[in-house]
Amino acid sequence: MIPPAIVDLLQTGVSVNVGTRDKNFMPECTRGWGIWVAANRTTVTLLLTEPASARTLANLRDNGLMAITCSRPTDHVTCQLKGSVTQIRQATPQDYERQQQWRHAFLGELIAVGVPAEQTDALIMQPAVAIEMQVTGVFAQTPGPGAGEQV
Amino acid sequence: MGTAALALKDLWPCFEGIIPATIATCAKDGTPNISYVSQVHYVDPEHVAISFQFFNKTRKNIAEHPFASVMVLDPRAMQAYRLSLTYERSESSGPLFQAMSLQLQAIASHAGMSDVFRLRAADIYAVRHIERVDGFTSWPVPAQDERPPSLFIDPNLHALRVVAEQLNRAECLGELLETALRCLDEFFGLHHTMLLLVDEKRRTLQTIASHGYDENGVGSEVGFGEGLIGMVAAAKLPLRLSGLDHTLRYARAVRDRAQALSGPEALCREIPLPGLSNASTQIAVPLIIRHRCLGVLVAESLEPLTLLIREEAVMAIVAGHLAAGIEQSAQEADDSVAVEAPAAAAPPVHSPLSHRSFCFYQADDCIFVDGEYLIKNVPGRILWRILKQHQDEHRVEFTNRELRMDSWLGLPELKDNFETRLILLRKRLEQKCPDVRLVPRGRGRFALETSVKIILSEKPA
């Protein structure tokens, strides 16, 4: 289960970074546009866009293994979630509603660290593909000596 | 994907550390990992460096499987780029490591974390592929700057910076002069150079250092206004001559003047100016400080069209550094400071000879060694004083201070250029009798070292 502190962190407009690998173990990184934790606290949903994440989506369809690092831009509090994908589907209106909440908080964080609002507005977050992942590991990732420890 | 011919240098704003980058790796069991890196450093057109601070999962994965995918963002437009990397090596010393380490320490110090953040290594990765991430932002891709981006400065400017740093590190005047000529060769391809300093009292220029000639020519002289060099000193302006008849190419006026003076006796006391007999281009720039000309820096080339305005500009900048260094050494206090002898000091010479005969001509303060002209004027007197004290009092060590205060040497009270005269003397000895040497013993001190018996004689005026 994802600890409550991490659930809280994920509700504060964190940046979402996704790592996958192909069948030859070649890694691939991309950005996600929104993340939220299911009520059971064992799965998360995140949104990706097809053009920016084509290889990531191909990797997920191939082997389903995923690492997600989320960081709050204003204080670098960071965690990494690892797990296996259980579902890949087109985003629904409900997903977009959740994305909107996350987007509002995330853009607020970016503006707070000095990114011009017109640039944050230009980030393309839709149309999106929704990924559901069963979380098997949660790691502290805030920069410093404790980074990498399992939570 | 927008991958059309992207070069690493096109991504220069991404390497300023404004938006943190992410790195994805894969463990040997196939588990992916993604983490932040504070900064991706540009190394060269095919390599980047990533700081290694902590033993973390990324580091472990790279050791097992040396491939990474890195996402960097251009802060001007939040445009993302993906780099496919292969780990090559780690550097834990050298200029790149030092620069990255200092940057990290400065950040850590700001955050009060100096003890926690420490760069263990600069990890160097080869860049296999660069891709602009399409569909990331609707903001237009920034146009390539017409100006060279600040990260990738003009190589000449970078070379000038390195040269300036090396010049400022020189511990003494001799080292400064040698460094300047060596750097002009090494960084700017000026293979044949010489430096002449002004003797204001005698209105002449004397060669104090040269580089790339068979004969170093140290001690050779040119009068003010004579030939290219003398004219540059008199006019205090640089001059560049190309494709001239070779008789004009450098100041062979020296020899003519010597012959005009008083025949063979005078001639044998002239040292030929170093020079390429078939030089096709020559540049001479004055060493100017506060409107005074301290000397002239000269470069020559056999090839036409190789010494142009770029070379003149480089030489003018180096000449400025030299002028400042020479001026400073003339004003420096005499306090002798013991420092380690320069590494460049040659080992003692074991001469096949058993003795050296020095003869001092009182008429013109001229010294001959074993019948050959060695040196004259003030440097001649300095040498004679040293040799006499060595013989009469068995002295070995001398200080600049005591010699400067010796009225017999006839040094001017102000700006005596003692250091340059000593360099001249040292180099003439190296050339004419290497078994008698003046070895620096720190700033303002030196020792007379010899492996032969020294015999002295004088010829009255």
PDB file of C-alpha atoms in Angstrom, chain A residues 8-147:
ATOM      1  CA  ASP A   8      -0.554  13.413   0.035  1.00  0.00           C
ATOM      2  CA  LEU A   9       2.538  14.290  -1.975  1.00  0.00           C
ATOM      3  CA  LEU A  10       0.920  13.002  -5.178  1.00  0.00           C
ATOM      4  CA  GLN A  11      -1.991  15.409  -4.665  1.00  0.00           C
ATOM      5  CA  THR A  12       0.198  18.514  -4.660  1.00  0.00           C
ATOM      6  CA  GLY A  13       0.928  19.137  -8.339  1.00  0.00           C
ATOM      7  CA  VAL A  14       4.006  16.948  -8.723  1.00  0.00           C
ATOM      8  CA  SER A  15       5.870  16.546 -11.998  1.00  0.00           C
ATOM      9  CA  VAL A  16       5.416  13.049 -13.393  1.00  0.00           C
ATOM     10  CA  ASN A  17       8.358  11.258 -15.013  1.00  0.00           C
ATOM     11  CA  VAL A  18       8.052   7.797 -16.458  1.00  0.00           C
ATOM     12  CA  GLY A  19      10.731   5.163 -17.085  1.00  0.00           C
ATOM     13  CA  THR A  20      10.175   1.992 -19.096  1.00  0.00           C
ATOM     14  CA  ARG A  21      12.288  -0.396 -21.156  1.00  0.00           C
ATOM     15  CA  ASP A  22      11.871  -2.414 -24.327  1.00  0.00           C
ATOM     16  CA  LYS A  23      12.374  -6.139 -24.838  1.00  0.00           C
ATOM     17  CA  ASN A  24      16.135  -5.556 -25.182  1.00  0.00           C
ATOM     18  CA  PHE A  25      16.178  -3.692 -21.855  1.00  0.00           C
ATOM     19  CA  MET A  26      16.816  -0.355 -23.590  1.00  0.00           C
ATOM     20  CA  PRO A  27      15.421   2.318 -21.269  1.00  0.00           C
ATOM     21  CA  GLU A  28      13.066   5.106 -22.297  1.00  0.00           C
ATOM     22  CA  CYS A  29      11.891   8.153 -20.398  1.00  0.00           C
ATOM     23  CA  THR A  30       8.937  10.447 -20.853  1.00  0.00           C
ATOM     24  CA  ARG A  31       6.679  12.861 -19.010  1.00  0.00           C
ATOM     25  CA  GLY A  32       3.233  12.050 -17.650  1.00  0.00           C
ATOM     26  CA  TRP A  33       0.447  14.602 -17.433  1.00  0.00           C
ATOM     27  CA  GLY A  34      -1.402  13.847 -14.215  1.00  0.00           C
ATOM     28  CA  ILE A  35      -1.340  11.129 -11.547  1.00  0.00           C
ATOM     29  CA  TRP A  36      -3.714  10.032  -8.827  1.00  0.00           C
ATOM     30  CA  VAL A  37      -3.975   7.167  -6.346  1.00  0.00           C
ATOM     31  CA  ALA A  38      -6.952   4.792  -6.302  1.00  0.00           C
ATOM     32  CA  ALA A  39      -8.988   4.470  -3.141  1.00  0.00           C
ATOM     33  CA  ASN A  40      -7.385   1.093  -2.379  1.00  0.00           C
ATOM     34  CA  ARG A  41      -3.942   2.824  -2.320  1.00  0.00           C
ATOM     35  CA  THR A  42      -2.394  -0.011  -4.314  1.00  0.00           C
ATOM     36  CA  THR A  43      -2.867   1.323  -7.841  1.00  0.00           C
ATOM     37  CA  VAL A  44      -2.187   4.642  -9.515  1.00  0.00           C
ATOM     38  CA  THR A  45      -3.511   6.116 -12.751  1.00  0.00           C
ATOM     39  CA  LEU A  46      -1.419   8.398 -14.895  1.00  0.00           C
ATOM     40  CA  LEU A  47      -1.981  10.035 -18.266  1.00  0.00           C
ATOM     41  CA  LEU A  48       0.416  10.058 -21.219  1.00  0.00           C
ATOM     42  CA  THR A  49       0.082  11.610 -24.663  1.00  0.00           C
ATOM     43  CA  GLU A  50       0.631   9.354 -27.654  1.00  0.00           C
ATOM     44  CA  PRO A  51       2.942  11.592 -29.794  1.00  0.00           C
ATOM     45  CA  ALA A  52       5.339  12.381 -26.933  1.00  0.00           C
ATOM     46  CA  SER A  53       5.321   8.867 -25.470  1.00  0.00           C
ATOM     47  CA  ALA A  54       5.015   6.459 -28.406  1.00  0.00           C
ATOM     48  CA  ARG A  55       7.925   4.238 -27.389  1.00  0.00           C
ATOM     49  CA  THR A  56       6.887   4.297 -23.740  1.00  0.00           C
ATOM     50  CA  LEU A  57       3.430   3.041 -24.695  1.00  0.00           C
ATOM     51  CA  ALA A  58       4.961   0.351 -26.934  1.00  0.00           C
ATOM     52  CA  ASN A  59       7.185  -0.750 -24.031  1.00  0.00           C
ATOM     53  CA  LEU A  60       4.217  -0.898 -21.663  1.00  0.00           C
ATOM     54  CA  ARG A  61       2.255  -2.999 -24.138  1.00  0.00           C
ATOM     55  CA  ASP A  62       5.300  -5.259 -24.475  1.00  0.00           C
ATOM     56  CA  ASN A  63       6.159  -5.926 -20.845  1.00  0.00           C
ATOM     57  CA  GLY A  64       4.103  -3.616 -18.589  1.00  0.00           C
ATOM     58  CA  LEU A  65       7.054  -2.681 -16.332  1.00  0.00           C
ATOM     59  CA  MET A  66       7.093   0.962 -15.245  1.00  0.00           C
ATOM     60  CA  ALA A  67       8.854   3.339 -12.848  1.00  0.00           C
ATOM     61  CA  ILE A  68       7.295   6.702 -12.040  1.00  0.00           C
ATOM     62  CA  THR A  69       9.226   9.469 -10.294  1.00  0.00           C
ATOM     63  CA  CYS A  70       7.136  12.331  -8.955  1.00  0.00           C
ATOM     64  CA  SER A  71       8.677  15.518  -7.640  1.00  0.00           C
ATOM     65  CA  ARG A  72       7.218  18.717  -6.259  1.00  0.00           C
ATOM     66  CA  PRO A  73       9.040  21.540  -8.083  1.00  0.00           C
ATOM     67  CA  THR A  74       8.987  24.043  -5.226  1.00  0.00           C
ATOM     68  CA  ASP A  75      10.811  21.843  -2.690  1.00  0.00           C
ATOM     69  CA  HIS A  76      12.080  18.796  -4.646  1.00  0.00           C
ATOM     70  CA  VAL A  77      10.272  16.351  -2.366  1.00  0.00           C
ATOM     71  CA  THR A  78      10.369  13.295  -4.582  1.00  0.00           C
ATOM     72  CA  CYS A  79       9.231   9.672  -4.626  1.00  0.00           C
ATOM     73  CA  GLN A  80       9.478   6.783  -7.062  1.00  0.00           C
ATOM     74  CA  LEU A  81       6.769   4.200  -7.607  1.00  0.00           C
ATOM     75  CA  LYS A  82       7.464   0.922  -9.349  1.00  0.00           C
ATOM     76  CA  GLY A  83       5.044  -1.664 -10.589  1.00  0.00           C
ATOM     77  CA  SER A  84       3.248  -3.403 -13.446  1.00  0.00           C
ATOM     78  CA  VAL A  85       0.657  -1.982 -15.735  1.00  0.00           C
ATOM     79  CA  THR A  86      -2.790  -3.516 -15.387  1.00  0.00           C
ATOM     80  CA  GLN A  87      -4.648  -1.464 -17.981  1.00  0.00           C
ATOM     81  CA  ILE A  88      -3.984   0.869 -20.927  1.00  0.00           C
ATOM     82  CA  ARG A  89      -7.011   2.703 -22.283  1.00  0.00           C
ATOM     83  CA  GLN A  90      -8.155   5.981 -23.763  1.00  0.00           C
ATOM     84  CA  ALA A  91      -8.698   8.663 -21.124  1.00  0.00           C
ATOM     85  CA  THR A  92     -12.310   9.200 -20.085  1.00  0.00           C
ATOM     86  CA  PRO A  93     -14.057  12.467 -19.157  1.00  0.00           C
ATOM     87  CA  GLN A  94     -13.583  11.440 -15.519  1.00  0.00           C
ATOM     88  CA  ASP A  95      -9.830  11.067 -16.146  1.00  0.00           C
ATOM     89  CA  TYR A  96      -9.731  14.538 -17.692  1.00  0.00           C
ATOM     90  CA  GLU A  97     -11.530  15.917 -14.676  1.00  0.00           C
ATOM     91  CA  ARG A  98      -8.839  14.462 -12.388  1.00  0.00           C
ATOM     92  CA  GLN A  99      -6.177  15.694 -14.775  1.00  0.00           C
ATOM     93  CA  GLN A 100      -7.629  19.189 -14.558  1.00  0.00           C
ATOM     94  CA  GLN A 101      -7.216  19.232 -10.768  1.00  0.00           C
ATOM     95  CA  TRP A 102      -3.646  17.981 -11.033  1.00  0.00           C
ATOM     96  CA  ARG A 103      -2.903  20.439 -13.876  1.00  0.00           C
ATOM     97  CA  HIS A 104      -4.056  23.404 -11.834  1.00  0.00           C
ATOM     98  CA  ALA A 105      -1.768  22.438  -8.950  1.00  0.00           C
ATOM     99  CA  PHE A 106       1.173  21.514 -11.234  1.00  0.00           C
ATOM    100  CA  LEU A 107       1.090  24.735 -13.262  1.00  0.00           C
ATOM    101  CA  GLY A 108       0.902  26.663  -9.988  1.00  0.00           C
ATOM    102  CA  GLU A 109       4.114  24.900  -8.903  1.00  0.00           C
ATOM    103  CA  LEU A 110       5.848  25.712 -12.202  1.00  0.00           C
ATOM    104  CA  ILE A 111       4.837  29.365 -12.057  1.00  0.00           C
ATOM    105  CA  ALA A 112       6.079  29.456  -8.444  1.00  0.00           C
ATOM    106  CA  VAL A 113       9.558  28.344  -9.609  1.00  0.00           C
ATOM    107  CA  GLY A 114       9.612  30.959 -12.353  1.00  0.00           C
ATOM    108  CA  VAL A 115       8.253  29.324 -15.499  1.00  0.00           C
ATOM    109  CA  PRO A 116       6.210  31.908 -17.439  1.00  0.00           C
ATOM    110  CA  ALA A 117       2.473  31.144 -17.379  1.00  0.00           C
ATOM    111  CA  GLU A 118       2.179  31.315 -21.169  1.00  0.00           C
ATOM    112  CA  GLN A 119       4.746  28.509 -21.407  1.00  0.00           C
ATOM    113  CA  THR A 120       3.020  26.307 -18.855  1.00  0.00           C
ATOM    114  CA  ASP A 121      -0.266  26.849 -20.712  1.00  0.00           C
ATOM    115  CA  ALA A 122       1.357  25.625 -23.912  1.00  0.00           C
ATOM    116  CA  LEU A 123       2.148  22.137 -22.554  1.00  0.00           C
ATOM    117  CA  ILE A 124       0.107  19.573 -24.513  1.00  0.00           C
ATOM    118  CA  MET A 125      -1.681  17.188 -22.142  1.00  0.00           C
ATOM    119  CA  GLN A 126      -4.592  15.956 -24.251  1.00  0.00           C
ATOM    120  CA  PRO A 127      -5.726  13.755 -25.893  1.00  0.00           C
ATOM    121  CA  ALA A 128      -4.321  11.288 -23.409  1.00  0.00           C
ATOM    122  CA  VAL A 129      -3.962   7.576 -22.800  1.00  0.00           C
ATOM    123  CA  ALA A 130      -4.691   6.414 -19.246  1.00  0.00           C
ATOM    124  CA  ILE A 131      -2.322   3.876 -17.639  1.00  0.00           C
ATOM    125  CA  GLU A 132      -3.198   1.991 -14.498  1.00  0.00           C
ATOM    126  CA  MET A 133      -0.334   0.498 -12.542  1.00  0.00           C
ATOM    127  CA  GLN A 134      -0.286  -1.915  -9.648  1.00  0.00           C
ATOM    128  CA  VAL A 135       2.324  -0.478  -7.275  1.00  0.00           C
ATOM    129  CA  THR A 136       4.894  -2.984  -6.018  1.00  0.00           C
ATOM    130  CA  GLY A 137       7.481  -0.617  -4.546  1.00  0.00           C
ATOM    131  CA  VAL A 138       7.631   2.921  -3.191  1.00  0.00           C
ATOM    132  CA  PHE A 139      10.987   4.679  -2.769  1.00  0.00           C
ATOM    133  CA  ALA A 140      12.053   7.956  -1.226  1.00  0.00           C
ATOM    134  CA  GLN A 141      13.802   9.959  -3.922  1.00  0.00           C
ATOM    135  CA  THR A 142      14.273  13.432  -2.465  1.00  0.00           C
ATOM    136  CA  PRO A 143      17.841  14.430  -3.478  1.00  0.00           C
ATOM    137  CA  GLY A 144      20.381  13.552  -0.807  1.00  0.00           C
ATOM    138  CA  PRO A 145      21.938  10.610   0.960  1.00  0.00           C
ATOM    139  CA  GLY A 146      18.625   8.868   1.790  1.00  0.00           C
ATOM    140  CA  ALA A 147      17.485   8.805  -1.809  1.00  0.00           C
TER     141      ALA A 147
END
